[in-house]
GROMACS .gro file of C-alpha atoms in nm:
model
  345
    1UNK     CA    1  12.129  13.076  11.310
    2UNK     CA    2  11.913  12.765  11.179
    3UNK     CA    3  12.163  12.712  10.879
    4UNK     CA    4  12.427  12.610  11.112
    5UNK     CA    5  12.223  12.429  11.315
    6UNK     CA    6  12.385  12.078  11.456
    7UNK     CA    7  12.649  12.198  11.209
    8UNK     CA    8  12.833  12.464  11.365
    9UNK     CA    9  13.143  12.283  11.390
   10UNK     CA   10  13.173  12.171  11.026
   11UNK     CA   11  13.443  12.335  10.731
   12UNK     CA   12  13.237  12.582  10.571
   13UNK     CA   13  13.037  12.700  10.831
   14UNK     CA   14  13.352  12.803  11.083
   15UNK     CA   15  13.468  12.967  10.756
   16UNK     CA   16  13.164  13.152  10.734
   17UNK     CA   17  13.104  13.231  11.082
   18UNK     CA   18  13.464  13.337  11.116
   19UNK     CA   19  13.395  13.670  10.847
   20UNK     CA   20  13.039  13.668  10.957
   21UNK     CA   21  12.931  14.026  10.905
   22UNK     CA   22  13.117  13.995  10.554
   23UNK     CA   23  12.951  13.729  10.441
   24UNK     CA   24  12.572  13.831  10.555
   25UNK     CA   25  12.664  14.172  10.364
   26UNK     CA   26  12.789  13.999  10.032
   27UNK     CA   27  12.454  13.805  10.076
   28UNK     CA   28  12.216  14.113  10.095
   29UNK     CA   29  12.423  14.323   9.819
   30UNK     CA   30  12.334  14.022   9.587
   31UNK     CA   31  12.007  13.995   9.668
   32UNK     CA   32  11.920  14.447   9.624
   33UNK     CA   33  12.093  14.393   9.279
   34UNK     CA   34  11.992  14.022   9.132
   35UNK     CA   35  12.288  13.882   9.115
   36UNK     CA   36  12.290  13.597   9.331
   37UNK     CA   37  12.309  13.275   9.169
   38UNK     CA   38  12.219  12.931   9.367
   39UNK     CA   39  12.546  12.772   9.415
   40UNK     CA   40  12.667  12.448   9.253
   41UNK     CA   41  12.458  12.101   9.416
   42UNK     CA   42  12.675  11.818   9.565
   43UNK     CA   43  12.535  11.505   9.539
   44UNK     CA   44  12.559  11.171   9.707
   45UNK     CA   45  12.316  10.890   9.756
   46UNK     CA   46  12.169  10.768  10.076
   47UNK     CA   47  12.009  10.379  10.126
   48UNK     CA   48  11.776  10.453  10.472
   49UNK     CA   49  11.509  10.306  10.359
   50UNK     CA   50  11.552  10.350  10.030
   51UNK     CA   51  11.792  10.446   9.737
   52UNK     CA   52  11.730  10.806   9.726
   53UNK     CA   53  11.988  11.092   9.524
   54UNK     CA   54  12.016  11.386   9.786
   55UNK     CA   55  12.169  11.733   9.647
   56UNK     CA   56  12.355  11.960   9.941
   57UNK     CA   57  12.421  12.292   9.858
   58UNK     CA   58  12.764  12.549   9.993
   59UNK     CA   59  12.659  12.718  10.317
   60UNK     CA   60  12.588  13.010  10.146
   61UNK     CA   61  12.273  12.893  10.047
   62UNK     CA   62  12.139  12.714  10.295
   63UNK     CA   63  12.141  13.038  10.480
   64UNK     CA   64  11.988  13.210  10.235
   65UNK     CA   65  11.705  12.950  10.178
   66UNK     CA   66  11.650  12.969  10.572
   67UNK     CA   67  11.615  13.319  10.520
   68UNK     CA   68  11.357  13.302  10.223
   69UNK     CA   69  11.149  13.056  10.434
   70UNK     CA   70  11.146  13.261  10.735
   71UNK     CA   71  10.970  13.538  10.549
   72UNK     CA   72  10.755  13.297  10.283
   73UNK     CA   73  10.639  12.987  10.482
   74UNK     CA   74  10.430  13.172  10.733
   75UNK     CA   75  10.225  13.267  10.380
   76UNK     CA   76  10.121  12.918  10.296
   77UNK     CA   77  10.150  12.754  10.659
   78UNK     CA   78   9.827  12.945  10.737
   79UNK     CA   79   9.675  12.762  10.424
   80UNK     CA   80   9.727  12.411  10.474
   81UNK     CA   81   9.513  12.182  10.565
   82UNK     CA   82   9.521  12.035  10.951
   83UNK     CA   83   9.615  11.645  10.844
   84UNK     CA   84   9.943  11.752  10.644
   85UNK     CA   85  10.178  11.647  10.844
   86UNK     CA   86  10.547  11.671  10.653
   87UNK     CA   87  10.810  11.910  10.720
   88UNK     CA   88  10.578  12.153  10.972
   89UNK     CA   89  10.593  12.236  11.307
   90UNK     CA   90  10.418  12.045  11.571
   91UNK     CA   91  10.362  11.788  11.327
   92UNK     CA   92  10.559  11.509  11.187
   93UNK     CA   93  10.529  11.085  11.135
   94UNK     CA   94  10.438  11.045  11.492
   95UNK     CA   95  10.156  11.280  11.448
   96UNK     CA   96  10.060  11.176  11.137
   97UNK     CA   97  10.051  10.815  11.212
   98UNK     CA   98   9.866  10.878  11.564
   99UNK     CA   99   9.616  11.065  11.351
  100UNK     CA  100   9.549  10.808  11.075
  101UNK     CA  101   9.512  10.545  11.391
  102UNK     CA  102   9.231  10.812  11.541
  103UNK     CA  103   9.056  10.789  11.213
  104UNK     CA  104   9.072  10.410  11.229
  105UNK     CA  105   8.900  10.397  11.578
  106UNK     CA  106   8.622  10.623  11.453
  107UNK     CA  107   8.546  10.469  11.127
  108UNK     CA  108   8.562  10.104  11.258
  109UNK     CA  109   8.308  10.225  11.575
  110UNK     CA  110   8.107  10.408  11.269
  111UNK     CA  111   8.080  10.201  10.981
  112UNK     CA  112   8.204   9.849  11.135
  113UNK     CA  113   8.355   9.747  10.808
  114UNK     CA  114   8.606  10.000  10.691
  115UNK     CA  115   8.822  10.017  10.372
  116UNK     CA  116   9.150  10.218  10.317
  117UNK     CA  117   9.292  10.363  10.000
  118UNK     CA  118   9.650  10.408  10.059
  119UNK     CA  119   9.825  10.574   9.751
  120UNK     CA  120  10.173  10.795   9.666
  121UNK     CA  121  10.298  10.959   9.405
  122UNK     CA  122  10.456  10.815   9.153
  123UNK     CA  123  10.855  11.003   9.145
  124UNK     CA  124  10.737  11.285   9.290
  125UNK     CA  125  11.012  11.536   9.332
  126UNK     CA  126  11.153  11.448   9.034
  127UNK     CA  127  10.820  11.516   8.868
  128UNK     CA  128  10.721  11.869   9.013
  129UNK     CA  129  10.652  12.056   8.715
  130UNK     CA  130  10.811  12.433   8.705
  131UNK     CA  131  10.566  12.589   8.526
  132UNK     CA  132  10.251  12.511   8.752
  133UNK     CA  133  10.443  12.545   9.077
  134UNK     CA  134  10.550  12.884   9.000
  135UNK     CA  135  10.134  12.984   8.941
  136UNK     CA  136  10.078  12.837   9.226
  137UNK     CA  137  10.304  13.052   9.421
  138UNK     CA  138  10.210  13.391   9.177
  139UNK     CA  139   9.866  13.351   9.384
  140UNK     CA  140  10.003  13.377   9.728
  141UNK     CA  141  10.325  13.607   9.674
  142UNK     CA  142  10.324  13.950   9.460
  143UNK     CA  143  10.642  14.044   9.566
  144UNK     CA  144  10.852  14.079   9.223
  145UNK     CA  145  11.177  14.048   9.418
  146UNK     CA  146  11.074  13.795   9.628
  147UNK     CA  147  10.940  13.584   9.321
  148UNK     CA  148  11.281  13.676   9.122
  149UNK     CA  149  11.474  13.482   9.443
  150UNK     CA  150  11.214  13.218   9.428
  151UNK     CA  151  11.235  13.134   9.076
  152UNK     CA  152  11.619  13.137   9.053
  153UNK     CA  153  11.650  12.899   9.330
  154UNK     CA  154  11.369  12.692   9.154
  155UNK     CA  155  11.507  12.661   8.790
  156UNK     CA  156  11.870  12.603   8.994
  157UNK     CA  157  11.734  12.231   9.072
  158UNK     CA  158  11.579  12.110   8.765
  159UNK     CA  159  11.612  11.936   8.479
  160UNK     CA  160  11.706  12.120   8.137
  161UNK     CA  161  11.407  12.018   7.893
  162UNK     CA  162  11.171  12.318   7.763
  163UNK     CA  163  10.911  12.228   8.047
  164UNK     CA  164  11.139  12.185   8.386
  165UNK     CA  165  11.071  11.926   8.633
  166UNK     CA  166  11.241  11.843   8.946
  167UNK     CA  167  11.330  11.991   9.303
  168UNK     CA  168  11.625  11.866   9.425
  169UNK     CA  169  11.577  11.619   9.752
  170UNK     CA  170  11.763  11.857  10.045
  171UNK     CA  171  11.699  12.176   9.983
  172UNK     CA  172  11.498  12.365  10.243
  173UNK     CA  173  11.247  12.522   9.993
  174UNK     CA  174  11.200  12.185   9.775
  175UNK     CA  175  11.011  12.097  10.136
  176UNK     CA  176  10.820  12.371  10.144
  177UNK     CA  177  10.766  12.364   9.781
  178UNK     CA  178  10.695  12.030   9.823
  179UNK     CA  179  10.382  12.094  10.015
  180UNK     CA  180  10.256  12.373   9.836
  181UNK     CA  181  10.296  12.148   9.555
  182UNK     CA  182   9.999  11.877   9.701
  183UNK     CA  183   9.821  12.169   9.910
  184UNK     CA  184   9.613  12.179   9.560
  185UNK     CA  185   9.523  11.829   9.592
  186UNK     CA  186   9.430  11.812   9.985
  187UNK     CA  187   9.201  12.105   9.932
  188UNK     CA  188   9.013  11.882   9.664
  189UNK     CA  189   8.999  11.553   9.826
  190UNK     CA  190   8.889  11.755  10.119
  191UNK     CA  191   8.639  12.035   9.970
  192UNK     CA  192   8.573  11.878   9.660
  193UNK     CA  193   8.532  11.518   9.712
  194UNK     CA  194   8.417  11.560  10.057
  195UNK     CA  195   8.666  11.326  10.263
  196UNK     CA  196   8.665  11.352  10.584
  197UNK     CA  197   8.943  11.054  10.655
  198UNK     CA  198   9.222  11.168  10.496
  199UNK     CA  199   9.543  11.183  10.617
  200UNK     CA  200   9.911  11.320  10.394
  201UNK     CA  201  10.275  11.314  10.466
  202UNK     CA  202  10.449  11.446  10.162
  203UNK     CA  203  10.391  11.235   9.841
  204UNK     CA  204  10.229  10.966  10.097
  205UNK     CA  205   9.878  10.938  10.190
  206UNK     CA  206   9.523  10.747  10.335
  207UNK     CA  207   9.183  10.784  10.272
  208UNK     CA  208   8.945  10.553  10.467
  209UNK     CA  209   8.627  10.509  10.338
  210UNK     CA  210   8.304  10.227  10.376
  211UNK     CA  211   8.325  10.065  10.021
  212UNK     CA  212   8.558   9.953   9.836
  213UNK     CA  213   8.328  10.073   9.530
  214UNK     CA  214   8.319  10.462   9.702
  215UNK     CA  215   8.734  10.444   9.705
  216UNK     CA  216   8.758  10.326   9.370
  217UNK     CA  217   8.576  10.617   9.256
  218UNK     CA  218   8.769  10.871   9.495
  219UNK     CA  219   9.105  10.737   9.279
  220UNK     CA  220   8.960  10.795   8.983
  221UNK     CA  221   8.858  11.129   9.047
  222UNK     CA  222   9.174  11.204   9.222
  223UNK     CA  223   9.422  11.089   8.903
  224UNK     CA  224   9.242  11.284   8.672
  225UNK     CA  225   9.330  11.574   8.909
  226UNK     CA  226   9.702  11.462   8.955
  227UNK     CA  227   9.678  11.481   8.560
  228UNK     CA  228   9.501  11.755   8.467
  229UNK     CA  229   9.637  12.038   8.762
  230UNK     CA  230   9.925  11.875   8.870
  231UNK     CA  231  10.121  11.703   8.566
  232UNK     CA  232  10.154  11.402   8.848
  233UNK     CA  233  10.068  11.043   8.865
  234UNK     CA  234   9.984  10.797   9.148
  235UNK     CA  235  10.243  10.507   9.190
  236UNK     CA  236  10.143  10.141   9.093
  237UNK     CA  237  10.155  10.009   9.427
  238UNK     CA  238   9.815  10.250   9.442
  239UNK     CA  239   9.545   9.994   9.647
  240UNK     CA  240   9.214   9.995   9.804
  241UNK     CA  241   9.237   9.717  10.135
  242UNK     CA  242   9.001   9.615  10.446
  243UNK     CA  243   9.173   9.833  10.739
  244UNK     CA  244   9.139   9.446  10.942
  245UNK     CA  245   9.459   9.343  10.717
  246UNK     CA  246   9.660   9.647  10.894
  247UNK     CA  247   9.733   9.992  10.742
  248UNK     CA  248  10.143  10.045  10.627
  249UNK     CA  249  10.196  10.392  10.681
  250UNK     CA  250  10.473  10.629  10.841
  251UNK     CA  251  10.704  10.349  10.932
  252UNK     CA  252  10.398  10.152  11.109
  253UNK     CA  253  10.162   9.895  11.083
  254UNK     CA  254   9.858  10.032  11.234
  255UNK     CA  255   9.494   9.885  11.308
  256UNK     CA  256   9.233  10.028  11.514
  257UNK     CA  257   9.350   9.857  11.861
  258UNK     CA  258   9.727   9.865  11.825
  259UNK     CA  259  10.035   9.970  11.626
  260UNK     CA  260  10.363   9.769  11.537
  261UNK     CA  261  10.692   9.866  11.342
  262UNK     CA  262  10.704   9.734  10.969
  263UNK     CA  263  10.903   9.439  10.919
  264UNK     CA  264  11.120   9.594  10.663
  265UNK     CA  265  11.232   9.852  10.979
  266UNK     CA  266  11.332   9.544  11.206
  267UNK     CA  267  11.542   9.401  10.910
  268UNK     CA  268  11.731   9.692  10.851
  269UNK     CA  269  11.785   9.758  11.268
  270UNK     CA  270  11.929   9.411  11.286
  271UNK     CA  271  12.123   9.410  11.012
  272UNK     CA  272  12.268   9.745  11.173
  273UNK     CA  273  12.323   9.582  11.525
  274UNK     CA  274  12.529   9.290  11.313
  275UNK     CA  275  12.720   9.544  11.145
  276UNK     CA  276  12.791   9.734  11.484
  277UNK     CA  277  12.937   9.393  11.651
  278UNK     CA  278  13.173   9.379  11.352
  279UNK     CA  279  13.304   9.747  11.342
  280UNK     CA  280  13.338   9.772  11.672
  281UNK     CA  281  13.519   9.477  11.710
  282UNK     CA  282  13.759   9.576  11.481
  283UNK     CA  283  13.781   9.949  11.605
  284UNK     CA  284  13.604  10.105  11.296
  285UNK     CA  285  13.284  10.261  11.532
  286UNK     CA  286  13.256  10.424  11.800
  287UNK     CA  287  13.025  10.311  12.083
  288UNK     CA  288  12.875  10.722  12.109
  289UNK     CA  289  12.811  10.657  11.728
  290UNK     CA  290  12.627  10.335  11.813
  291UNK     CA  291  12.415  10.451  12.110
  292UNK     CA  292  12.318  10.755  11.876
  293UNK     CA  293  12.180  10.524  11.599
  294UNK     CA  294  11.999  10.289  11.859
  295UNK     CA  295  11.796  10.604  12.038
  296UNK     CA  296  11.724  10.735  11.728
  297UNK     CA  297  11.522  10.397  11.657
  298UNK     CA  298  11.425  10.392  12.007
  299UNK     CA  299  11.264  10.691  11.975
  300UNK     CA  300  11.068  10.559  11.665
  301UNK     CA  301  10.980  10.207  11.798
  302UNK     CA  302  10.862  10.348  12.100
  303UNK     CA  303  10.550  10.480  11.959
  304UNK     CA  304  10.413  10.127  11.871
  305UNK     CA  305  10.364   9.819  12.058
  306UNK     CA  306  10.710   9.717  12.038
  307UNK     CA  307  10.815   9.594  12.384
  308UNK     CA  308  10.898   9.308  12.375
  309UNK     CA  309  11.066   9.337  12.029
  310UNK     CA  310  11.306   9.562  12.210
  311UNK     CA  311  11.347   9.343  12.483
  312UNK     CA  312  11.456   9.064  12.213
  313UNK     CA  313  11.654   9.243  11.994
  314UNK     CA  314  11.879   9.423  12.290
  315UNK     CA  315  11.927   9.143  12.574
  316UNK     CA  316  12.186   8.991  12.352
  317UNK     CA  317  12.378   9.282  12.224
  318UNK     CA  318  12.645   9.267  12.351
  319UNK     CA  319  12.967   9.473  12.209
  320UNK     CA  320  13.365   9.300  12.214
  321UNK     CA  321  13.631   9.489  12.171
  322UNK     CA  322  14.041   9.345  12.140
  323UNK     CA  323  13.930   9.030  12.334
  324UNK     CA  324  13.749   9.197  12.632
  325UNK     CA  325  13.397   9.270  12.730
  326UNK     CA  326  13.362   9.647  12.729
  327UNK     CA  327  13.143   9.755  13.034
  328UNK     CA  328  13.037  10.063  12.841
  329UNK     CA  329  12.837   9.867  12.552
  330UNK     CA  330  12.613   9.691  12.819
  331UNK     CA  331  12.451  10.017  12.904
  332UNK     CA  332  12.300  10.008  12.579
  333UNK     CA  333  12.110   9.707  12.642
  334UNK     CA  334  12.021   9.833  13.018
  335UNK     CA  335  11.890  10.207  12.822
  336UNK     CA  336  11.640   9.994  12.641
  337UNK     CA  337  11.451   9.891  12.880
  338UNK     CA  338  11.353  10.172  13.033
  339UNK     CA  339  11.077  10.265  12.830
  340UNK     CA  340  10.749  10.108  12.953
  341UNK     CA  341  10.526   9.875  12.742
  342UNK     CA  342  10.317  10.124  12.557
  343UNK     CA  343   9.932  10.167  12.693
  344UNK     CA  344   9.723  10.035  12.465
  345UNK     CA  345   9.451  10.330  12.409
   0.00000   0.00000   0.00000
């Protein structure tokens, strides 16, 4: 079951899976007669990159939100555009940042001088307006029960005014909702403004162009769609930049001939190792807990030119525990340096 998923092992999911068949049942009677409500949202704020407020919903519902997207996604998958690259299969920030580097190669060999508008939304899934993302789904779903299930679970996450906003960050569906959401505005940039050099992940997204004058113009037309469709904004950090200065996107800085990890990433990882020396020192961490956090970066990093930033960062961490070098915590330095300076393409 993809509910449970990496989670099988948790409270409320062995209490679940324990009167399986029960549950499942209570689920579908709900759904024949409309009475299912969404349950009530937990929430809790997470720092990694940034401040974000994160809702988690009972087990319940996360099963049936796997469920609805089983049957619904398939619907809209088939519609998006190829360079949308959040929350869909085979895709992803690897992906999408490998693409947007493709489309650097070919517009520096094409145009020589190339210029990148680099934009986001401004609040975005806070700002997802109700109204218009329920129309937008009307034109791909008829179902009425389907829609009923939809819409509940949509008005569950909002805010209370007389024109709704808001999915709530964690939910399966504000994803995919997510992306239906901005499906309206790829289709423009791409059929309507003729772009060929666009890349989106999410609220985040490029378009490279060979004046700064033609860009300008392609963010004018695109806020007064934003406006007009959308109820949206672009974010004030919104700019137009030569592509030579590097492009900061997906967790990279990328230019035609290489690609390196932002700055504000190898802050963070170091002031994570210097926590990890502390905790573990004092018996407040485990050292599985610490390897898991380190290949999870590792596996990031190791899509840029980062060699020898690896090779700095772990040849001196080094892990102490009650007075005594733990043979264990050297491994994680040795793991490291397996990976082979990337080939620069």
């Amino acid at each position: 079951m993809k509910a449970r998923r990496n989670k099988r092992y948790q409270d409320e999911v062995l209490k679940f899976s324990f009167d399986l068949e029960s549950n499942l049942i209570e689920i579908q009677n709900e759904l024949i007669y409309k009475t299912y409500k969404t349950g009530r949202y937990r929430y809790f704020w997470v720092n990694d990159p940034k401040k974000r407020l994160v809702a988690a919903l009972p087990f319940k519902d996360r099963v049936v939100q796997h469920a609805l997207c089983n049957v619904v996604e398939p619907l809209f998958e088939k519609r998006f555009i190829y360079d949308s690259y959040a929350c869909r299969v085979g895709r992803g920030t690897h992906a999408g940042a490998s693409r947007a580097q493709k489309f650097l190669r070919k517009t520096k060999r094409k145009w020589g001088r190339v210029y990148c508008l680099k934009a986001d939304i401004s609040r975005y899934f806070p700002s997802i307006n109700h109204s218009v993302l329920k129309a937008i789904i009307r034109k791909r779903i008829a179902c009425p029960d389907t829609l009923w299930l939809i819409e509940e679970i949509i008005d569950s996450g909002g805010d209370e005014s007389d024109s709704p906003k808001g999915l709530p960050i964690g939910n399966l569906t504000s994803q995919l909702w997510a992306n239906v959401y901005l499906d309206q505005l790829d289709h423009f940039v791409k059929e309507v403004l003729r772009e060929k050099y666009y890349v989106r992940y999410m609220d985040d997204f490029i378009i490279l162009g060979r004046s700064k004058r033609h860009l300008w113009k392609v963010k004018r037309e695109i806020e007064r769609f934003l406006a007009d469709k959308l109820d949206l904004k672009l974010n004030r950090k919104t700019n137009i930049f030569p592509i030579s200065q590097g492009v900061d996107f997906l967790g990279y800085r990328i230019w035609p001939t290489h690609r390196l990890i932002r700055k504000s990433s190898i802050r963070r990882i170091k002031s994570k190792l210097k926590a990890f020396r502390r905790k573990y020192r004092e018996g407040k961490i485990s050292l599985e807990k610490i390897k898991a956090t380190i290949q999870s970066w590792l596996g990031h990093v190791k899509h840029a030119d980062s060699f020898n930033l690896r090779k700095k960062l772990f040849n001196e961490f080094i892990l102490i525990k009650n007075n005594g070098l733990n043979e264990a915590a050297l491994n994680i330095k040795n793991n490291t340096q397996n990976h082979q300076r990337p080939l620069k393409k």
